[in-house]
Coordinates of C-alpha atoms and ligand atoms in Angstrom, one line a residue:
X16 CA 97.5 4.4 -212.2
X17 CA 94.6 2.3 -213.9
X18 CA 91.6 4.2 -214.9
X19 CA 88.5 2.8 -216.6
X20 CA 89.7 3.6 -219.7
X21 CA 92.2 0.1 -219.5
X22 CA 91.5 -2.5 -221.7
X23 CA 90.4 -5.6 -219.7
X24 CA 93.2 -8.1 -219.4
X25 CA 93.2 -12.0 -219.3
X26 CA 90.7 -13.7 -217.2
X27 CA 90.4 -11.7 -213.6
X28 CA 94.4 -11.1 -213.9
X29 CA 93.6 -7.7 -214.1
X30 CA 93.5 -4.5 -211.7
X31 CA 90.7 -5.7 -209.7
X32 CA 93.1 -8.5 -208.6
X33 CA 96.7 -6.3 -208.2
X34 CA 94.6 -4.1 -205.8
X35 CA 94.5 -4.3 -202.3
X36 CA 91.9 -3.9 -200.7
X37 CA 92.7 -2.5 -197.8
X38 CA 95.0 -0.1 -199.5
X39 CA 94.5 3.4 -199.6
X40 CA 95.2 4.0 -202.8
X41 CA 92.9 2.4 -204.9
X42 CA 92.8 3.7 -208.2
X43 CA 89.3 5.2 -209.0
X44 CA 86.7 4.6 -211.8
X45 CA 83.6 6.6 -212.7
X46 CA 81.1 5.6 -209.4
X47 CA 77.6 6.4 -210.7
X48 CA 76.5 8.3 -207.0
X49 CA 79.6 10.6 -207.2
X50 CA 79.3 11.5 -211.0
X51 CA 75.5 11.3 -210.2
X52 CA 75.2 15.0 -212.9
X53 CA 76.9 13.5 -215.7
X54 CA 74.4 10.4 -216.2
X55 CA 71.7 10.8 -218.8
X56 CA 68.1 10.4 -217.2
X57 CA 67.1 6.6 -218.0
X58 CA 70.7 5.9 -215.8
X59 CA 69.7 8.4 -213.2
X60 CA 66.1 6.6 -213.1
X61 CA 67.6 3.6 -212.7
X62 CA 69.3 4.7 -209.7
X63 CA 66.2 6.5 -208.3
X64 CA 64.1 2.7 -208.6
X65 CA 67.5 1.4 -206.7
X66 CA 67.2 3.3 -203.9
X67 CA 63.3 3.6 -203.7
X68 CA 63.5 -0.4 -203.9
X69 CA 66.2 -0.5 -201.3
X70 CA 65.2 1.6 -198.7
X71 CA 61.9 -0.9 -198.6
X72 CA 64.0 -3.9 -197.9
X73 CA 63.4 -5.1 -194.4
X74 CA 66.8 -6.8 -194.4
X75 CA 68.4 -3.2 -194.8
X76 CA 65.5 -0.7 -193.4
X77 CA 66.3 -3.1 -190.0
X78 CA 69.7 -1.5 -190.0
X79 CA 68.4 2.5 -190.3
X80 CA 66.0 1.7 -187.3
X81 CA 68.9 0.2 -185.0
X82 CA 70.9 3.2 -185.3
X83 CA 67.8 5.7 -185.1
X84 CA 66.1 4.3 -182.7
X85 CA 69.5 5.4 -180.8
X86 CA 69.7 8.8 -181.5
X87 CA 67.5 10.1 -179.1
X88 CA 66.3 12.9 -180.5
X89 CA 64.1 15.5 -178.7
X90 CA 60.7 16.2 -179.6
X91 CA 61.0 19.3 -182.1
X92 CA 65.0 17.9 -182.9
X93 CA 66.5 19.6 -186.1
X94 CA 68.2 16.6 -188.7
X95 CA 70.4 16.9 -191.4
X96 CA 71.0 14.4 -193.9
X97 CA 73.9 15.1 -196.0
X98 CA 73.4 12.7 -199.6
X99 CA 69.5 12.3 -199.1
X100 CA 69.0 10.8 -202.4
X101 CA 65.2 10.2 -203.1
X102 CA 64.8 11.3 -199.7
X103 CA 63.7 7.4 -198.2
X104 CA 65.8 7.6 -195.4
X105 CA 64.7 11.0 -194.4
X106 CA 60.9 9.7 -194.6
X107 CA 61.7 6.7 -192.8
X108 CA 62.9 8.8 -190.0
X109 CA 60.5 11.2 -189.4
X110 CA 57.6 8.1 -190.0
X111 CA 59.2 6.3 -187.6
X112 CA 58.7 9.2 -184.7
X113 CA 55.5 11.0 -183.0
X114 CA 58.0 13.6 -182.9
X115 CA 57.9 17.0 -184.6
X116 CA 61.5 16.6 -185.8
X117 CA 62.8 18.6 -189.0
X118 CA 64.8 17.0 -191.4
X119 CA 66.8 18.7 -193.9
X120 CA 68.4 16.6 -196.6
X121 CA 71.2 18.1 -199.0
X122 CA 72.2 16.2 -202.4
X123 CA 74.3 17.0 -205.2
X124 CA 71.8 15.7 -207.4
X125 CA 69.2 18.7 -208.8
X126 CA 67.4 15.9 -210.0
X127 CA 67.1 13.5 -207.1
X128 CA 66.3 16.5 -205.0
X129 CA 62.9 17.1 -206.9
X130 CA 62.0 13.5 -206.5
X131 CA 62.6 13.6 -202.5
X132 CA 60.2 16.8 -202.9
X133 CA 57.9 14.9 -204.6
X134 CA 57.7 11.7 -202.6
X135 CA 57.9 13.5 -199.6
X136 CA 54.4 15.9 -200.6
X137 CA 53.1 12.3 -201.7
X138 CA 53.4 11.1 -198.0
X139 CA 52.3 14.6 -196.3
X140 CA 55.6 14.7 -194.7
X141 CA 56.5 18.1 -197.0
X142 CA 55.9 20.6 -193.8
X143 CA 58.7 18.3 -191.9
X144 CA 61.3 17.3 -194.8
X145 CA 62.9 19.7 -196.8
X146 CA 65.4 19.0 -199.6
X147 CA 68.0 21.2 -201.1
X148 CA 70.6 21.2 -204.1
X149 CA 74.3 21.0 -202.4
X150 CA 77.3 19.5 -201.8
X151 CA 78.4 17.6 -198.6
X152 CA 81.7 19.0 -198.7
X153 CA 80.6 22.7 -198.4
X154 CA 77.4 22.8 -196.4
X155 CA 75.6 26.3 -197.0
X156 CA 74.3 25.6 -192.9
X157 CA 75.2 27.9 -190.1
X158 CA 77.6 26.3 -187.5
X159 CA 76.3 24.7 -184.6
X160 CA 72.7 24.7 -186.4
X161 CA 71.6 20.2 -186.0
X162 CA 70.7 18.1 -183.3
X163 CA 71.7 15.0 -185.4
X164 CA 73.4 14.7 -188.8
X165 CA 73.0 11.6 -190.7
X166 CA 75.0 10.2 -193.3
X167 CA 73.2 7.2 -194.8
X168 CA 75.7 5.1 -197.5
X169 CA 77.4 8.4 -198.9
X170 CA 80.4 8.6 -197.0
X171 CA 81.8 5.5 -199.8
X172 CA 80.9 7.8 -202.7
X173 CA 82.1 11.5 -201.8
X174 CA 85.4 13.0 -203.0
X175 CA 86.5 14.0 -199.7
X176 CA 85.6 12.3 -196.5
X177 CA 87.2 13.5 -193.7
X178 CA 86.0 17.2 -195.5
X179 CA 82.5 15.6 -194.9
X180 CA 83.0 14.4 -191.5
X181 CA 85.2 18.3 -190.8
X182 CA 81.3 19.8 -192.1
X183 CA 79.2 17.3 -190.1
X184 CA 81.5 18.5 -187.0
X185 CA 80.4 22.4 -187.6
X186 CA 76.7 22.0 -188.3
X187 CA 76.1 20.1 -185.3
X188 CA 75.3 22.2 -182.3
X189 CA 77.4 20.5 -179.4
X190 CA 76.8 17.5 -178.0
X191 CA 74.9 16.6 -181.4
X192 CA 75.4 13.3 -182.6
X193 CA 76.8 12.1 -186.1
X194 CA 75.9 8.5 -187.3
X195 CA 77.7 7.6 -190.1
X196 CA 76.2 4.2 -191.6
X197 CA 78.0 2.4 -194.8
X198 CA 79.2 -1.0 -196.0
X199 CA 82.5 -2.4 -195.8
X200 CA 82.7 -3.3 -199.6
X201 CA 85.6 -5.5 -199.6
X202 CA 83.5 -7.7 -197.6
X203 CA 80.8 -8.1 -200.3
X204 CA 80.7 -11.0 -201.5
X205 CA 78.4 -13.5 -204.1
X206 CA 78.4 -16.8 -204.6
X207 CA 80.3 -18.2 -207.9
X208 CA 80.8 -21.4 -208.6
X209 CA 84.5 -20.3 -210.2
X210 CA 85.9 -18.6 -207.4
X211 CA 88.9 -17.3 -208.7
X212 CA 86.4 -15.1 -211.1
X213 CA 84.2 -14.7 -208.3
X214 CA 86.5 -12.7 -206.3
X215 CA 87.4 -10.6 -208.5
X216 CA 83.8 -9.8 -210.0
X217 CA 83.6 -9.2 -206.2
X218 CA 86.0 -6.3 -205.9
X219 CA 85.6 -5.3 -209.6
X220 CA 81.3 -4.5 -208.3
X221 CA 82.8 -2.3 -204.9
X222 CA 85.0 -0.2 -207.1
X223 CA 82.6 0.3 -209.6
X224 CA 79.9 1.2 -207.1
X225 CA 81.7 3.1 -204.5
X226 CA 84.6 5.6 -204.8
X227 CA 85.6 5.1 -201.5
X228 CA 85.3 1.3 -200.8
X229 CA 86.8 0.4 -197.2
X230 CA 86.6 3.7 -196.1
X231 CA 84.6 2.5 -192.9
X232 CA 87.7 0.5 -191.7
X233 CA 89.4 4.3 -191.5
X234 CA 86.3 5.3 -189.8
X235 CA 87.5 5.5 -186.1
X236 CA 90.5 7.8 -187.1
X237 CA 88.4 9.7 -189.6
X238 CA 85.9 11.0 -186.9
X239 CA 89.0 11.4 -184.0
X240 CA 90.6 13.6 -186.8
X241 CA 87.3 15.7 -187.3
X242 CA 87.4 15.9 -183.4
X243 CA 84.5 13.7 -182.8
X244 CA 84.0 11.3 -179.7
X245 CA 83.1 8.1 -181.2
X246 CA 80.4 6.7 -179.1
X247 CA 78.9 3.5 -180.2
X248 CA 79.8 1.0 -183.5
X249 CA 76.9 -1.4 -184.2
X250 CA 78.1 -3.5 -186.7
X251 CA 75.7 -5.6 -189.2
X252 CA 75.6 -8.8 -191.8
X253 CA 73.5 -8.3 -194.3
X254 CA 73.2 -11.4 -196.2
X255 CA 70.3 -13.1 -198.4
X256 CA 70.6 -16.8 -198.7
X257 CA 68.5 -18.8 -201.2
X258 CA 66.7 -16.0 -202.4
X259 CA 67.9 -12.4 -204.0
X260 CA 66.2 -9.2 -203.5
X261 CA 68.7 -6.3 -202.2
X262 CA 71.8 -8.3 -203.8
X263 CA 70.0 -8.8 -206.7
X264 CA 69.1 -5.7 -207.3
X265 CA 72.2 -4.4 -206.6
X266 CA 73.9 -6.9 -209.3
X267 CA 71.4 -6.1 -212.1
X268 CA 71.5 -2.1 -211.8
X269 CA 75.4 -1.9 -211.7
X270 CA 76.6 -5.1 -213.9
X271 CA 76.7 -2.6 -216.9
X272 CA 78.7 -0.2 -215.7
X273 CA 81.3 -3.0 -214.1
X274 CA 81.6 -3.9 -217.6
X275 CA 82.1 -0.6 -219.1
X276 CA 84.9 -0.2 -216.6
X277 CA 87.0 -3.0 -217.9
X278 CA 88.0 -4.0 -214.7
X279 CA 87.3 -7.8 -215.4
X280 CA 86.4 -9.1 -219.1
X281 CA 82.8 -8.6 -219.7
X282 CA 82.2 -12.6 -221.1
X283 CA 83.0 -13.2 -217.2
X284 CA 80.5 -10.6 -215.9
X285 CA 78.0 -12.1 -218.3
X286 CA 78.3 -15.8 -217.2
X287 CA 78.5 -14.1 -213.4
X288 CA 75.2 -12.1 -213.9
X289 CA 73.4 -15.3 -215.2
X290 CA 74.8 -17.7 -213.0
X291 CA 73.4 -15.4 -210.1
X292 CA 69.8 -15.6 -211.9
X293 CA 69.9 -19.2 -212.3
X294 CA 70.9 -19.5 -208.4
X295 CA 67.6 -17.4 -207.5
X296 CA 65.4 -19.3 -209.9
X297 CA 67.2 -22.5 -208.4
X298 CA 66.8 -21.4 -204.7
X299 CA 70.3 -21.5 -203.8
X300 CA 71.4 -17.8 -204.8
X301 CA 74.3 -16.3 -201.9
X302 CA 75.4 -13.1 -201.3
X303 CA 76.4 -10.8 -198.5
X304 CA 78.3 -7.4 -197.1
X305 CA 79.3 -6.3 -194.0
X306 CA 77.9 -2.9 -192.4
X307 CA 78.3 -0.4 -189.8
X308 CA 76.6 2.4 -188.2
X309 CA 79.5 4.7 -186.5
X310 CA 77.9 7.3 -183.9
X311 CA 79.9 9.8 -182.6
X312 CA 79.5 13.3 -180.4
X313 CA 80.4 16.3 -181.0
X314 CA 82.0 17.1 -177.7
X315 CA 80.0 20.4 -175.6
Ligands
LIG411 C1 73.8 5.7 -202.3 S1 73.0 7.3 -202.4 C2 72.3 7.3 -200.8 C3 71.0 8.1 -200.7 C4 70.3 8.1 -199.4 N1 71.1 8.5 -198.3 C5 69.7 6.6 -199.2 O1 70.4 5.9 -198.4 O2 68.7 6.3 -199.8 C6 74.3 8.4 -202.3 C7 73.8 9.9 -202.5 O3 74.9 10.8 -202.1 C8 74.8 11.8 -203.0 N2 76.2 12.5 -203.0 C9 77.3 11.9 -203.4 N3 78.3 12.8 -203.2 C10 77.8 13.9 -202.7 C11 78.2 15.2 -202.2 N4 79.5 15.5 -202.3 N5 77.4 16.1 -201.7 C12 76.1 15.8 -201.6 N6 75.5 14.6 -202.0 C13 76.4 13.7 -202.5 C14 74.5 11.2 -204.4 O4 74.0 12.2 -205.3 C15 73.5 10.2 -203.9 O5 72.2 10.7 -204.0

């Protein structure tokens, strides 16, 4: 099995290109939201800015309100959001309601915990969003405690999904509703004029970014296992076209780690990275992924 400790081969001949996609058994590297505690603090800042930045992009924000704006949650609902991050999600949600709701969010991350505490007293929002230190897999809740649990682009980084999903099931009270929103990272994609090298930059990005990459195309069975009834699959293009924000972003903050994980020669990531500058400079930058929002019901 390759780890990131293999030496790049020739020119995108390498593991990125032996693996299928689709398979299950994709070897793993080091993703950056899953080791989150072994980062120093200038790479854990850099993923704070990443998701502060990201979860202001209209072009991904839209997608959190077309799945919220489902849930249907009464007026004093209880929320849990399991991999809360810097808490933006969380803040979006209860902003985006006249409802008293209560949100809970639980991370791994001791340190992006106190941020989400932070910018959540910043926006007043501290007497509706609380954030706590723990793991996704083992949640500390009660059973049958939430109206709604939310997991917001975690499910593609945890250890253990259908242990996630199992959790989700016994938190939620029944009837509650489970959305589980991700991308389909063997869809994302960014233009390259070499496509050969493009493809496998590609792939080389999901793996590096995401321990679970195609995990949402396992979704339907994943929840059935868990014993949830799937109830709705909005499924979403996210694409920017001529200029780069989100994709941008998303190439710039993890292009160093893709080339510390030898999965494609680093010369290649280079001319990739600048080639993708150029195309936003010259107005003619591509990129895009496919998402989806799974929700699902815990059955009364
Ligand atoms: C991509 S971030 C998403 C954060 C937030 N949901 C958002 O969309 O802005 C993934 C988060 O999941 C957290 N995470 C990963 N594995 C976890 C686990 N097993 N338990 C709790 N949190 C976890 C990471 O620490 C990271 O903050």
């Amino acid at each position: 099995m390759a780890t990131s400790a293999d030496p790049p081969s020739d020119s995108c001949n390498t593991t990125a290109r032996r693996q299928d996609p689709t398979s299950h058994d994709i070897p793993q590297v080091r993703d950056p939201h899953r080791f989150i505690n072994d980062l120093d603090p200038s790479a854990i800042n850099g993923l704070i800015d990443r998701l502060e930045s990201r979860g202001k992009e209209p072009a991904f924000t839209c997608l959190f309100e077309n799945y919220a704006s489902k849930l249907g949650l009464s007026k004093s609902a209880k929320v849990l959001e399991i991999g809360s991050g810097t808490g933006v999600i969380a803040r979006l949600l209860a902003s985006m309601t006249d409802k008293q709701i209560h949100i809970t969010g639980i991370d791994q991350s001791p340190a992006l915990v106190k941020v989400a505490k932070q910018f959540a007293a910043h926006e007043k929002l501290e007497n509706r969003l609380m954030f706590k230190v723990g793991d996704a897999h083992a949640l500390q809740s009660v059973s049958g405690h939430f109206d709604a649990v939310i997991a917001h682009t975690v499910i593609s980084h945890v250890t253990d999904p259908a242990m996630v999903l199992k959790e989700a099931y016994r938190v939620l009270k029944p009837r509650g509703t489970l959305v589980v929103f991700d991308g389909d990272y063997a869809s994302l994609t960014y233009g390259f004029d070499d496509v050969e090298v493009g493809r496998c930059v590609d792939w080389a990005l999901a793996r590096t970014v995401f321990n679970n990459p195609v995990v949402m195309r396992h979704m339907s069975q994943l929840l059935a296992t868990a014993g949830f009834e799937l109830t709705e699959i909005l499924s979403d293009l996210v694409s920017e076209i001529g200029q780069g924000s989100y994709f941008r972003s998303m190439a710039d903050t993890y292009a160093p780690l893709m080339a510390e994980s030898g999965l494609v020669p680093k010369a290649d990531i280079d001319r990739w990275i600048k080639a993708q500058h150029r195309a936003i400079e010259e107005h003619r930058f591509f990129a895009s992924c496919n998402y989806y929002s799974f929700m699902a019901r815990r059955p009364g």
